Coordinates of C-alpha atoms in Angstrom, one line a residue:
Chain Q
X961 CA -43.7 15.1 -6.8
X962 CA -42.5 12.3 -4.6
X963 CA -44.7 9.3 -4.6
X964 CA -44.6 7.2 -1.4
X965 CA -45.5 4.1 -3.4
X966 CA -42.6 4.3 -5.8
X967 CA -40.2 5.4 -3.0
X968 CA -41.0 2.5 -0.6
X969 CA -39.9 -0.4 -2.8
X970 CA -38.1 -3.3 -1.3
X971 CA -34.9 -2.4 -3.1
X972 CA -34.9 1.1 -1.8
X973 CA -35.7 -0.1 1.7
X974 CA -32.7 -2.5 1.5
X975 CA -30.4 0.4 0.4
X976 CA -31.7 2.6 3.2
X977 CA -31.2 -0.1 5.8
X978 CA -27.7 -0.8 4.6
X979 CA -26.7 2.8 4.6
X980 CA -28.2 3.2 8.1
X981 CA -26.2 0.3 9.3
X982 CA -23.0 1.7 7.8
X983 CA -23.7 5.1 9.4
X984 CA -24.4 3.6 12.9
X985 CA -21.2 1.6 12.6
X986 CA -19.1 4.6 11.7
X987 CA -20.6 6.6 14.5
X988 CA -19.8 3.8 16.9
X989 CA -16.2 3.5 15.7
X990 CA -15.7 7.2 16.2
X991 CA -17.6 7.7 19.4
X992 CA -16.8 4.5 21.4
X993 CA -13.6 4.2 23.5
X994 CA -13.7 0.5 24.4
X995 CA -12.0 -1.7 21.9
X996 CA -14.6 -4.4 21.8
X997 CA -17.3 -1.9 21.1
X998 CA -15.2 -0.4 18.3
X999 CA -14.8 -3.9 16.8
X1000 CA -18.5 -4.5 17.1
X1001 CA -19.1 -1.2 15.3
X1002 CA -16.7 -2.3 12.6
X1003 CA -18.7 -5.5 12.2
X1004 CA -21.8 -3.3 11.8
X1005 CA -20.1 -1.3 9.0
X1006 CA -19.1 -4.5 7.2
X1007 CA -22.6 -6.0 7.6
X1008 CA -24.0 -2.8 6.1
X1009 CA -21.7 -2.9 3.1
X1010 CA -22.5 -6.6 2.6
X1011 CA -26.2 -5.8 2.7
X1012 CA -25.6 -3.0 0.2
X1013 CA -23.9 -5.5 -2.2
X1014 CA -26.8 -7.9 -1.8
X1015 CA -29.3 -5.1 -2.5
X1016 CA -27.3 -4.3 -5.7
X1017 CA -28.2 -7.8 -7.0
X1018 CA -31.9 -7.6 -5.8
X1019 CA -34.7 -8.0 -8.4
X1020 CA -38.3 -7.7 -7.4
X1021 CA -40.3 -11.0 -7.6
X1022 CA -37.2 -12.9 -8.7
X1023 CA -36.2 -16.5 -7.9
X1024 CA -33.0 -17.6 -6.2
X1025 CA -30.2 -18.0 -8.8
X1026 CA -30.2 -21.8 -8.7
X1027 CA -30.7 -23.8 -11.9
X1028 CA -33.2 -26.5 -11.4
X1029 CA -34.0 -28.9 -14.2
X1030 CA -37.3 -28.2 -15.8
X1031 CA -37.9 -24.9 -14.1
X1032 CA -37.4 -21.6 -15.9
X1033 CA -38.3 -18.6 -13.6
X1034 CA -39.1 -15.4 -15.3
X1035 CA -36.2 -13.6 -13.5
X1036 CA -33.5 -14.5 -11.0
X1037 CA -31.6 -12.3 -8.6
X1038 CA -28.1 -11.4 -9.6
X1039 CA -25.8 -14.2 -8.2
X1040 CA -22.5 -12.3 -8.6
X1041 CA -23.0 -9.9 -5.6
X1042 CA -23.9 -13.0 -3.5
X1043 CA -20.6 -14.6 -4.4
X1044 CA -18.8 -11.4 -3.6
X1045 CA -20.5 -11.0 -0.3
X1046 CA -19.5 -14.6 0.7
X1047 CA -15.8 -13.6 0.1
X1048 CA -16.2 -10.3 1.9
X1049 CA -17.8 -12.1 4.9
X1050 CA -14.9 -14.6 5.1
X1051 CA -12.3 -11.7 4.9
X1052 CA -14.3 -9.9 7.6
X1053 CA -14.2 -12.9 9.9
X1054 CA -10.4 -13.3 9.4
X1055 CA -9.7 -9.6 10.1
X1056 CA -12.0 -9.7 13.2
X1057 CA -10.2 -12.8 14.5
X1058 CA -6.8 -11.2 14.1
X1059 CA -8.1 -8.1 15.8
X1060 CA -9.3 -10.1 18.8
X1061 CA -6.0 -11.9 19.0
X1062 CA -4.3 -8.5 19.1
X1063 CA -6.8 -7.3 21.7
X1064 CA -5.8 -10.2 23.9
X1065 CA -2.2 -9.2 23.7
X1066 CA -3.1 -5.6 24.3
X1067 CA -5.0 -6.5 27.5
X1068 CA -1.9 -8.5 28.7
X1069 CA 0.5 -5.6 28.1
X1070 CA -1.6 -2.6 29.1
X1071 CA -4.2 -4.1 31.4
X1072 CA -6.9 -2.0 29.6
X1073 CA -8.8 -2.0 26.3
X1074 CA -9.7 1.7 26.5
X1075 CA -8.4 2.8 23.1
X1076 CA -8.3 6.5 24.1
X1077 CA -5.9 5.7 26.9
X1078 CA -3.8 3.5 24.7
X1079 CA -3.7 6.1 21.9
X1080 CA -2.5 8.7 24.5
X1081 CA 0.3 6.3 25.5
X1082 CA 1.3 5.8 21.9
X1083 CA 1.3 9.5 21.2
X1084 CA 3.5 10.2 24.2
X1085 CA 6.2 8.1 22.6
X1086 CA 9.4 10.1 22.4
X1087 CA 10.5 11.5 19.0
X1088 CA 7.1 12.2 17.4
X1089 CA 7.7 15.9 18.1
X1090 CA 4.0 16.5 18.3
X1091 CA 3.8 17.3 22.0
X1092 CA 6.5 20.1 21.9
X1093 CA 5.7 23.5 20.7
X1094 CA 8.5 24.1 18.2
X1095 CA 10.7 21.8 16.1
X1096 CA 13.1 20.4 18.5
X1097 CA 16.7 19.8 17.7
X1098 CA 18.2 17.2 20.0
X1099 CA 20.5 19.1 22.4
X1100 CA 24.2 18.6 22.2
X1101 CA 26.2 16.2 24.4
X1102 CA 24.5 17.2 27.7
X1103 CA 21.5 14.9 27.5
X1104 CA 23.5 11.9 26.1
X1105 CA 26.2 11.9 28.7
X1106 CA 23.6 12.2 31.4
X1107 CA 21.8 9.1 30.3
Chain D
X830 CA 7.8 -20.9 -20.8
X831 CA 4.2 -20.0 -21.7
X832 CA 1.9 -17.3 -20.7
X833 CA 0.2 -19.6 -18.1
X834 CA 3.3 -19.2 -15.9
X835 CA 1.8 -15.8 -14.9
X836 CA -0.3 -17.6 -12.3
X837 CA 2.8 -19.0 -10.7
X838 CA 3.7 -15.5 -9.4
X839 CA 0.7 -15.9 -7.0
X840 CA 0.5 -19.6 -6.6
X841 CA 4.2 -20.3 -5.7
X842 CA 4.5 -17.9 -2.7
X843 CA 1.0 -19.0 -1.5
X844 CA 2.1 -22.6 -1.7
X845 CA 5.3 -21.8 0.1
X846 CA 3.5 -19.9 2.8
X847 CA 1.3 -22.8 3.6
X848 CA 4.2 -25.3 3.6
X849 CA 6.7 -23.3 5.7
X850 CA 5.0 -23.8 9.1
X851 CA 5.1 -27.6 8.5
X852 CA 8.7 -27.6 7.4
X853 CA 9.5 -25.3 10.3
X854 CA 8.3 -27.8 12.8
X855 CA 10.9 -30.3 11.5
X856 CA 13.8 -27.8 10.9
X857 CA 13.5 -24.1 11.4
X858 CA 16.5 -23.1 9.3
X859 CA 15.4 -25.3 6.4
X860 CA 12.1 -23.6 6.4
X861 CA 13.7 -20.2 6.6
X862 CA 16.1 -20.7 3.7
X863 CA 13.7 -22.6 1.5
X864 CA 11.3 -19.7 1.8
X865 CA 14.0 -17.3 0.7
X866 CA 14.9 -19.6 -2.2
X867 CA 11.4 -19.8 -3.4
X868 CA 11.1 -16.0 -3.2
X869 CA 14.3 -15.7 -5.2
X870 CA 12.8 -17.7 -8.0
X871 CA 10.0 -15.1 -8.5
X872 CA 12.0 -12.2 -9.8
X873 CA 13.6 -14.6 -12.4
X874 CA 10.1 -15.7 -13.4
X875 CA 9.0 -12.0 -13.6
X876 CA 11.9 -11.2 -15.9
X877 CA 11.1 -14.2 -18.2
X878 CA 7.5 -13.0 -18.3
X879 CA 8.7 -9.4 -19.1
X880 CA 10.7 -10.7 -22.1
X881 CA 7.7 -12.7 -23.2
X882 CA 5.6 -9.6 -22.9
X883 CA 8.1 -7.5 -24.9
X884 CA 7.9 -10.1 -27.6
X885 CA 4.1 -9.7 -27.6
X886 CA 3.6 -13.3 -26.5
X887 CA 2.0 -12.7 -23.1
X888 CA -1.8 -12.3 -23.5
X889 CA -4.1 -11.8 -20.4
X890 CA -4.8 -15.0 -18.7
X891 CA -8.4 -16.2 -18.4
X892 CA -8.4 -18.5 -15.3
X893 CA -10.1 -21.8 -15.5
X894 CA -10.9 -21.1 -19.2
X895 CA -13.8 -18.7 -18.4
X896 CA -13.4 -15.8 -20.7
X897 CA -13.6 -12.1 -19.7
X898 CA -15.8 -10.3 -18.7
X899 CA -17.4 -13.3 -16.9
X900 CA -14.3 -15.1 -15.9
X901 CA -11.4 -14.0 -13.7
X902 CA -8.5 -12.4 -15.7
X903 CA -4.9 -11.9 -14.7
X904 CA -3.4 -9.0 -16.6
X905 CA 0.4 -9.1 -16.8
X906 CA 1.7 -5.9 -18.4
X907 CA 4.9 -3.8 -17.9
X908 CA 3.4 -2.0 -15.0
X909 CA 2.2 -5.1 -13.1
X910 CA 5.5 -6.9 -13.8
X911 CA 7.5 -3.9 -12.6
X912 CA 5.6 -4.0 -9.3
X913 CA 6.0 -7.8 -9.0
X914 CA 9.7 -7.4 -9.6
X915 CA 10.0 -4.6 -7.1
X916 CA 8.0 -6.4 -4.5
X917 CA 9.8 -9.7 -4.8
X918 CA 13.3 -8.2 -4.9
X919 CA 12.4 -5.8 -2.1
X920 CA 11.1 -8.5 0.2
X921 CA 14.1 -10.7 -0.6
X922 CA 16.4 -7.8 0.6
X923 CA 14.2 -7.4 3.7
X924 CA 13.8 -11.1 4.3
X925 CA 13.6 -11.8 8.1
X926 CA 16.6 -13.1 10.1
X927 CA 16.5 -16.5 11.5
X928 CA 15.3 -16.0 15.0
X929 CA 15.6 -18.2 18.1
X930 CA 12.1 -17.3 19.4
X931 CA 10.5 -17.5 15.9
X932 CA 11.0 -21.2 15.5
X933 CA 8.1 -21.9 13.2
X934 CA 9.2 -19.2 10.8
X935 CA 6.2 -16.9 11.4
X936 CA 7.8 -13.9 9.8
X937 CA 8.9 -15.8 6.7
X938 CA 5.4 -17.2 6.2
X939 CA 3.9 -13.8 6.5
X940 CA 6.4 -12.4 4.0
X941 CA 5.5 -15.0 1.5
X942 CA 1.8 -14.3 2.0
X943 CA 2.4 -10.6 1.5
X944 CA 4.3 -11.3 -1.7
X945 CA 1.4 -13.6 -2.9
X946 CA -1.2 -10.9 -2.1
X947 CA 0.9 -8.1 -3.6
X948 CA 1.6 -10.0 -6.9
X949 CA -2.1 -10.8 -7.1
X950 CA -3.0 -7.2 -6.6
X951 CA -0.6 -6.1 -9.3
X952 CA -1.9 -8.7 -11.7
X953 CA -5.6 -8.5 -11.0
X954 CA -7.7 -7.8 -14.0
X955 CA -10.9 -7.0 -12.1
X956 CA -11.9 -4.8 -9.2
X957 CA -13.1 -7.5 -6.9
X958 CA -10.0 -9.6 -7.1
X959 CA -7.9 -6.5 -6.6
X960 CA -10.0 -6.0 -3.4
X961 CA -9.4 -9.6 -2.2
X962 CA -5.7 -9.4 -2.8
X963 CA -5.5 -6.0 -1.2
X964 CA -7.1 -7.5 1.9
X965 CA -4.6 -10.3 1.9
X966 CA -1.8 -7.7 1.8
X967 CA -3.6 -5.8 4.5
X968 CA -4.1 -8.7 6.9
X969 CA -0.5 -9.8 6.5
X970 CA 0.8 -6.3 7.1
X971 CA -1.2 -6.0 10.4
X972 CA 0.4 -9.2 11.5
X973 CA 3.9 -8.2 10.4
X974 CA 3.5 -4.7 12.0
X975 CA 2.6 -6.3 15.3
X976 CA 6.1 -6.6 16.7
X977 CA 6.2 -9.6 19.0
X978 CA 6.3 -8.9 22.7
X979 CA 6.0 -5.1 22.5
X980 CA 2.8 -3.5 23.9
X981 CA 3.2 -0.5 21.7
X982 CA 3.7 -2.7 18.7
X983 CA 0.4 -4.5 19.3
X984 CA -1.4 -1.2 20.0
X985 CA -0.1 0.4 16.8
X986 CA -1.0 -2.7 14.8
X987 CA -4.5 -2.8 16.2
X988 CA -5.1 0.9 15.5
X989 CA -3.8 0.3 12.0
X990 CA -6.1 -2.6 11.6
X991 CA -9.2 -0.7 12.8
X992 CA -8.5 2.2 10.4
X993 CA -7.6 0.0 7.5
X994 CA -10.6 -2.3 8.0
X995 CA -12.9 0.6 8.0
X996 CA -11.1 1.8 4.8
X997 CA -11.6 -1.6 3.2
X998 CA -15.3 -1.6 4.1
X999 CA -15.7 1.9 2.5
X1000 CA -13.7 0.7 -0.6
X1001 CA -15.9 -2.3 -0.9
X1002 CA -18.9 0.0 -0.7
X1003 CA -17.4 2.0 -3.6
X1004 CA -17.0 -1.2 -5.5
X1005 CA -20.7 -2.1 -4.8
X1006 CA -21.7 1.4 -6.2
X1007 CA -19.7 0.7 -9.3
X1008 CA -21.4 -2.6 -9.7
X1009 CA -24.9 -1.0 -9.3
X1010 CA -23.8 1.5 -12.0
X1011 CA -22.5 -0.9 -14.6
X1012 CA -23.2 -4.5 -13.6
X1013 CA -19.6 -5.6 -14.1
X1014 CA -16.3 -5.4 -12.2
X1015 CA -13.8 -6.4 -14.9
X1016 CA -11.4 -3.5 -15.5
X1017 CA -11.6 -3.7 -19.3
X1018 CA -15.3 -4.0 -19.3
X1019 CA -15.6 -1.1 -16.8
X1020 CA -13.3 1.0 -19.0
X1021 CA -15.8 0.5 -21.9
X1022 CA -18.5 1.9 -19.6
X1023 CA -16.3 4.8 -18.3
X1024 CA -18.9 7.4 -19.3
X1025 CA -21.2 6.1 -16.5
X1026 CA -18.7 7.2 -13.9
X1027 CA -19.0 10.9 -14.7
X1028 CA -22.1 11.1 -12.4
X1029 CA -22.7 11.9 -8.8
X1030 CA -22.8 8.2 -7.9
X1031 CA -19.7 7.4 -9.9
X1032 CA -17.8 10.2 -8.2
X1033 CA -19.0 9.0 -4.8
X1034 CA -17.7 5.6 -5.6
X1035 CA -14.3 7.1 -6.5
X1036 CA -14.2 9.1 -3.2
X1037 CA -15.0 6.0 -1.2
X1038 CA -12.4 3.8 -3.0
X1039 CA -9.7 6.5 -2.8
X1040 CA -10.2 7.0 0.9
X1041 CA -10.6 3.2 1.5
X1042 CA -7.6 2.0 -0.4
X1043 CA -5.6 5.2 0.3
X1044 CA -5.0 4.0 3.8
X1045 CA -2.1 1.8 2.6
X1046 CA -0.9 4.6 0.3
X1047 CA -0.6 6.9 3.4
X1048 CA -3.1 9.2 1.8
X1049 CA -3.7 12.5 3.6
X1050 CA -6.7 12.1 5.9
X1051 CA -6.3 8.4 6.6
X1052 CA -2.6 8.1 7.5
X1053 CA -2.7 8.5 11.3
X1054 CA -1.4 4.9 11.6
X1055 CA 1.9 5.7 9.8
X1056 CA 3.9 7.3 12.6
X1057 CA 2.5 4.9 15.2
X1058 CA 3.3 1.7 13.2
X1059 CA 6.6 2.8 11.9
X1060 CA 7.5 4.0 15.3
X1061 CA 6.9 0.7 17.0
X1062 CA 7.6 -2.0 14.4
X1063 CA 11.0 -3.3 13.3
X1064 CA 13.0 -1.2 10.8
X1065 CA 12.7 -3.9 8.1
X1066 CA 8.9 -4.0 8.3
X1067 CA 8.7 -0.2 8.4
X1068 CA 10.8 -0.1 5.2
X1069 CA 8.7 -2.7 3.6
X1070 CA 5.4 -1.0 4.4
X1071 CA 6.6 2.5 3.5
X1072 CA 8.6 1.6 0.5
X1073 CA 6.8 -1.3 -1.2
X1074 CA 3.3 -2.0 0.2
X1075 CA 2.4 1.7 -0.2
X1076 CA 3.2 1.4 -4.0
X1077 CA 0.8 -1.5 -4.3
X1078 CA -2.1 0.7 -3.0
X1079 CA -0.9 3.4 -5.4
X1080 CA -1.1 0.9 -8.3
X1081 CA -4.7 0.2 -7.5
X1082 CA -5.5 4.0 -7.5
X1083 CA -3.5 4.2 -10.8
X1084 CA -5.6 1.6 -12.4
X1085 CA -8.8 3.3 -11.2
X1086 CA -7.8 6.8 -12.5
X1087 CA -6.4 5.6 -15.9
X1088 CA -9.0 3.0 -16.8
X1089 CA -12.2 4.2 -15.1
X1090 CA -11.9 7.9 -14.3
X1091 CA -9.6 9.3 -17.0
X1092 CA -12.4 11.6 -18.2
X1093 CA -13.7 12.7 -14.8
X1094 CA -12.0 16.0 -14.0
X1095 CA -13.1 16.0 -10.4
X1096 CA -11.3 12.7 -9.7
X1097 CA -8.0 14.2 -10.8
X1098 CA -8.5 17.3 -8.7
X1099 CA -9.4 15.3 -5.6
X1100 CA -6.2 13.3 -5.9
X1101 CA -4.3 16.6 -6.5
X1102 CA -5.8 18.2 -3.4
X1103 CA -5.3 15.2 -1.1
X1104 CA -1.8 14.7 -2.4
X1105 CA -0.9 18.4 -1.8
X1106 CA -2.3 18.3 1.8
X1107 CA -0.4 15.1 2.4
X1108 CA 2.8 16.7 1.1
X1109 CA 2.4 19.8 3.3
X1110 CA 1.4 18.0 6.5
X1111 CA 3.9 15.2 6.1
X1112 CA 6.9 17.4 5.5
X1113 CA 6.1 19.8 8.3
X1114 CA 5.6 16.9 10.7
X1115 CA 8.8 15.3 9.6
X1116 CA 10.6 18.6 10.2
X1117 CA 9.2 18.7 13.8
X1118 CA 9.8 15.0 14.6
X1119 CA 13.0 14.4 16.6
X1120 CA 14.0 10.8 16.1
X1121 CA 14.9 9.2 12.8
X1122 CA 12.0 6.7 12.7
X1123 CA 9.3 9.3 13.0
X1124 CA 11.0 11.7 10.7
X1125 CA 11.2 9.0 8.0
X1126 CA 7.5 8.0 8.7
X1127 CA 6.3 11.5 8.2
X1128 CA 8.5 12.2 5.3
X1129 CA 7.1 9.2 3.5
X1130 CA 3.6 10.7 3.9
X1131 CA 4.9 13.8 2.2
X1132 CA 6.6 11.9 -0.6
X1133 CA 3.6 9.7 -1.2
X1134 CA 1.6 12.9 -1.4
X1135 CA 3.7 14.0 -4.3
X1136 CA 3.0 10.6 -6.0
X1137 CA -0.7 10.9 -5.4
X1138 CA -0.6 14.3 -7.0
X1139 CA 1.4 12.8 -9.9
X1140 CA -1.4 10.3 -10.5
X1141 CA -3.5 13.2 -11.9
X1142 CA -0.7 14.5 -14.2
X1143 CA -1.9 14.3 -17.8
X1144 CA -0.4 12.2 -20.5
X1145 CA 2.5 9.8 -21.0
X1146 CA 5.2 12.0 -19.6
X1147 CA 3.1 12.6 -16.5
X1148 CA 3.1 8.8 -16.0
X1149 CA 6.9 8.6 -16.5
X1150 CA 7.3 11.2 -13.7
X1151 CA 5.0 9.2 -11.4
X1152 CA 6.8 5.9 -12.1
X1153 CA 10.2 7.5 -11.6
X1154 CA 9.1 9.0 -8.3
X1155 CA 7.6 5.8 -7.1
X1156 CA 10.5 3.5 -8.1
X1157 CA 13.0 5.9 -6.5
X1158 CA 11.1 6.1 -3.3
X1159 CA 10.8 2.3 -3.3
X1160 CA 14.6 2.0 -3.2
X1161 CA 15.5 4.9 -1.0
X1162 CA 12.9 4.7 1.8
X1163 CA 13.7 1.1 2.9
X1164 CA 17.3 1.9 2.7
X1165 CA 16.9 4.9 5.1
X1166 CA 14.6 2.9 7.4
X1167 CA 17.3 0.4 8.0
X1168 CA 19.2 3.1 9.9
X1169 CA 16.4 3.7 12.3
X1170 CA 17.4 1.1 14.8
X1171 CA 21.1 1.8 15.0
X1172 CA 20.9 5.6 14.7
X1173 CA 18.4 5.9 17.4
X1174 CA 18.1 8.3 20.3
X1175 CA 21.3 8.5 22.3
X1176 CA 23.3 6.2 20.0
X1177 CA 22.9 8.6 17.1
X1178 CA 25.6 11.0 18.2
X1179 CA 28.8 10.0 16.5
X1180 CA 27.2 6.9 14.9
X1181 CA 28.7 7.7 11.5
X1182 CA 32.2 8.0 13.0
X1183 CA 31.9 4.5 14.5
X1184 CA 30.5 3.1 11.3
X1185 CA 31.8 5.2 8.4
X1186 CA 30.3 3.0 5.7
X1187 CA 26.9 3.6 7.3
X1188 CA 27.5 7.3 7.1
X1189 CA 28.4 7.1 3.4
X1190 CA 25.2 5.1 2.7
X1191 CA 23.0 7.5 4.6
X1192 CA 24.5 10.4 2.8
X1193 CA 23.8 8.7 -0.5
X1194 CA 20.2 8.0 0.3
X1195 CA 19.6 11.5 1.9
X1196 CA 21.1 13.3 -1.1
X1197 CA 19.1 11.2 -3.6
X1198 CA 15.9 11.8 -1.6
X1199 CA 16.5 15.5 -1.5
X1200 CA 17.2 15.4 -5.2
X1201 CA 20.8 16.5 -5.6
X1202 CA 22.1 15.9 -9.2
X1203 CA 23.2 13.6 -10.6
X1204 CA 21.4 11.1 -8.3
X1205 CA 18.2 9.4 -9.5
X1206 CA 16.1 11.3 -7.1
X1207 CA 17.0 14.5 -8.9
X1208 CA 15.8 13.2 -12.2
X1209 CA 12.5 12.0 -10.7
X1210 CA 11.8 15.4 -9.1
X1211 CA 12.9 17.2 -12.3
X1212 CA 10.5 15.1 -14.4
X1213 CA 7.7 15.9 -12.0
X1214 CA 8.4 19.6 -11.9
X1215 CA 8.7 19.8 -15.7
X1216 CA 5.4 18.1 -16.2
X1217 CA 3.7 20.2 -13.5
X1218 CA 5.1 23.4 -15.2
X1219 CA 3.6 22.2 -18.5
X1220 CA 0.2 21.6 -16.8
X1221 CA 0.2 25.1 -15.3
X1222 CA -2.6 26.6 -13.2
X1223 CA -2.7 25.2 -9.6
X1224 CA 0.3 23.0 -10.4
X1225 CA 2.5 26.1 -10.1
X1226 CA 1.4 26.3 -6.5
X1227 CA 2.4 22.6 -6.1
X1228 CA 5.8 23.3 -7.6
X1229 CA 6.4 26.1 -5.0
X1230 CA 5.4 23.8 -2.2
X1231 CA 7.5 20.9 -3.5
X1232 CA 10.6 23.2 -3.6
X1233 CA 9.9 24.4 -0.1
X1234 CA 9.5 20.8 1.0
X1235 CA 12.9 20.0 -0.5
X1236 CA 14.4 22.7 1.7
X1237 CA 12.7 21.1 4.7
X1238 CA 13.9 17.6 3.6
X1239 CA 17.4 18.9 3.5
X1240 CA 17.0 20.5 6.9
X1241 CA 15.7 17.4 8.7
X1242 CA 17.9 14.8 7.0
X1243 CA 21.1 16.8 7.5
X1244 CA 20.1 17.3 11.2
X1245 CA 20.6 13.6 11.6
X1246 CA 23.8 13.5 9.5
X1247 CA 25.3 16.3 11.5
X1248 CA 24.5 14.5 14.7
X1249 CA 25.9 11.2 13.4
X1250 CA 29.2 12.9 12.5
X1251 CA 29.4 14.8 15.8
X1252 CA 32.5 14.3 17.9
X1253 CA 30.5 14.4 21.1
X1254 CA 29.2 10.9 20.9
X1255 CA 29.9 8.3 23.6
X1256 CA 32.7 6.2 22.2
X1257 CA 32.2 2.7 20.9
X1258 CA 28.4 2.7 21.4
X1259 CA 25.8 2.3 18.8
X1260 CA 26.0 2.2 15.0
X1261 CA 24.0 0.2 12.5
X1262 CA 24.6 -3.5 12.8
X1263 CA 26.3 -5.6 10.1
X1264 CA 22.9 -7.1 9.1
X1265 CA 21.3 -3.7 8.5
X1266 CA 24.5 -2.4 6.9
X1267 CA 24.5 -5.3 4.4
X1268 CA 20.8 -4.7 3.5
X1269 CA 21.3 -1.0 3.2
X1270 CA 24.3 -1.6 1.0
X1271 CA 22.2 -3.7 -1.3
X1272 CA 19.6 -0.9 -1.6
X1273 CA 22.5 1.6 -2.1
X1274 CA 23.9 -0.6 -4.9
X1275 CA 20.4 -0.7 -6.5
X1276 CA 20.4 3.1 -6.4
X1277 CA 23.9 3.3 -8.0
X1278 CA 22.9 0.8 -10.7
X1279 CA 19.8 2.9 -11.3
X1280 CA 22.1 5.9 -11.8
X1281 CA 24.4 4.1 -14.2
X1282 CA 21.6 2.7 -16.2
X1283 CA 19.6 6.0 -16.2
X1284 CA 19.1 6.1 -20.0
X1285 CA 17.9 2.6 -20.6
X1286 CA 15.7 2.8 -17.5
X1287 CA 14.1 6.0 -18.7
X1288 CA 13.3 4.3 -22.0
X1289 CA 11.7 1.4 -20.1
X1290 CA 9.7 3.8 -18.0
X1291 CA 8.5 5.6 -21.2
X1292 CA 7.3 2.3 -22.7
X1293 CA 5.6 1.4 -19.5
X1294 CA 3.9 4.8 -19.2
X1295 CA 2.7 4.6 -22.9
X1296 CA 1.2 1.2 -22.0
X1297 CA -0.5 2.5 -18.9
X1298 CA -2.4 5.3 -20.6
X1299 CA -3.3 3.2 -23.6
X1300 CA -6.8 2.2 -22.4
X1301 CA -8.1 1.0 -25.8
X1302 CA -5.4 -1.6 -26.1
X1303 CA -6.1 -2.8 -22.5
X1304 CA -9.7 -3.3 -23.5
X1305 CA -8.8 -5.0 -26.7
X1306 CA -6.3 -7.3 -25.1
X1307 CA -8.7 -8.5 -22.3
X1308 CA -12.0 -8.7 -24.2
X1309 CA -10.9 -10.0 -27.5
X1310 CA -8.1 -12.5 -27.4
X1311 CA -7.2 -14.0 -24.0
X1312 CA -5.6 -17.4 -24.0
X1313 CA -7.4 -20.3 -22.3
X1314 CA -6.1 -22.4 -19.6
X1315 CA -7.8 -25.8 -19.3
X1316 CA -8.4 -26.6 -15.6

C-alpha cells in the first residue's frame, strides 16, 4: 500500500517538481507560436533538467559539500551534480544568447517572430517537393527558357 | 612525441579559435591562412598518435593527474583517432574562402571551434564531457548554419537551434538518470555497471539520449531541421554538417550502445526501428524533392538511417560494416553537396556539358553512393547486407527496403545527371565554380584512393572494429593504468 509519508520526501518532491517543469516547458515549446515564448519554454525545460540533476545529488539532512577545518558532518550532498549543473547553466545561457541574436536578425528580415508563419515560408521554398502531390520531374527546356 | 600530445588535438584548435579574431583585426588574410595552417597540423598529429597507439604506447590520458573514475579521462583509440582524422581533413577541405565582408575571419574561427569540439567529443572518456563537447559542436554549427544576410538562413538556423537545444536538454536528462542509477559518468566505470541499465529507468535514459543526441545524427523523428538548414546554408556547411558532424553524433551513440547497452536488447531494436523509419522516409522524400540541395538533404537522412540500424548489428563484422558505411558517406556526401550551388534550379540543364570535369565527378560520387561495383560504396553496402543476412529475422525486411532504396537513389541521382547532360540548357550559363570543383576533386581523389587501398583499409577497419567491441580492454585501460600528467 502506498504510504503518503514515504512518498512525500523532499527528494521525491524535487524529482516531481523537476519533471513538472520539464513537461510545462515541452508543452510550451510545442504549443506556443511566438519565438520569445518558445525560448522561454526552452529555458523552463533546461531549468527542470538542472533541478533534476541537483535532486540526483540530494541527501536528506546533509551538509553543503564544503570542507571546513575541524568540522566533519555526518553526510554531505553529492557535489558532482552541482558541478555539472554549473556547466549546463553556462551552456544554456550561451545557447540562449545565440538564439536571441538570431531572433534579432529574424525580426529584421521578416518583421515577425511568429514561428508558424516563418516555418510556412521556409516550407514554401522551391525544391522541397513537399507541396506537390507527386514526385515532380523538372520539365524540359520550357520553364528554363521562359525564366 | 608522448601520449600527452593527445590533449593538443583539443587545445590547439581552441587556442587558434580564440586568437584568430585578434589576428584578423590586424590582417584578415594572415588570420585566414594561419587558421588553415594550424588545422593542417592536426591530421599529422593524429597520424603520429595512431602510430603510437598501434605500438601500444598510447594509454588513456588522465587530465590534471586525477585518475579515473574521479578525474577526467581522454580516451584515444583507433575509433576516436579515425574520427579526428576525418574531421580535421574534412574541415580542411571545406575551409572557408577569404571573404571581403568577413574581415575578422568569423567563419574560420567557427570552423576551428567546431574542430576543437568534435575532437573533444571523439576523445571524451566520460559522458558529461562528451555532452559538453557535443554542445560546443552544436553551438558552432548553429552559427555556421546561419548564412549571413539571408532571412531563410537565420530562420532555418534558429529552428535548428530550438530543436537541438531541446534535444540536448533531454540528453542531459538521460545523463542525469544514468547518474542516479550508478553514481558515475566515466564510460569505463559505467561499463562495469552495465547490468544496471537493463531496467525501465536505464532504458528511459537510453531513449532520452538517443532522441537528444540523435538530432545531429539526423535520426528519424528529430530531423525536421535537415532540409531547412541544408536548403538555406552554403554548400560547404551543408556538406560539413551532413558528412562529418553527423558522424560525431553517431560516435556518441556508438559508445553508448557498445559500452553501456550492449546487453539490452530493446536498445538495439529501438535503433533498428528508428533507423529503418529514417531510411524509408528519407529516401522517399529525396525521390520527391526537385532540387539537388533538398534531394541530398533527404537522402542523407536515409543513409544515416542505415548507419543507425548498423549500430545494432552484432559482432565485429557488424561494426566493420558500420564503419565502412560511415566513412564512405563522410567522403561522398560533402563531395555531392559541393555541386548544389552550381547545379541549381535553372542552371542545372546542360551544366555537365559546360563543365565536363564536374559531370565526371558527380557521376563518380553518384555511382559510389548507389553502390556500383567496384566503387567503395558497393563494398560498404555489401558488408552491411551480408551482416544483415547473417542476423536474419527483421533484418531481412531491412535488406528488402535497402535494395528498394538503392533503386530510388539511382532514380533521383540520375534525374540530375540526365538534366546536367541535357542539350537544352541555356548556353554558357551555370556550372560549378572553380573553387567547388577543386574541393570536389579532392573528395573524389579521396574516394579513388580509398578504392585503390581497399584491402589495407578493410584490415584497418577490422582492427578498429575489434577494438570497439572489446569492452573489457576499454575498462582495463582506463581504470588500471592511465598515465599521469602533472599540471
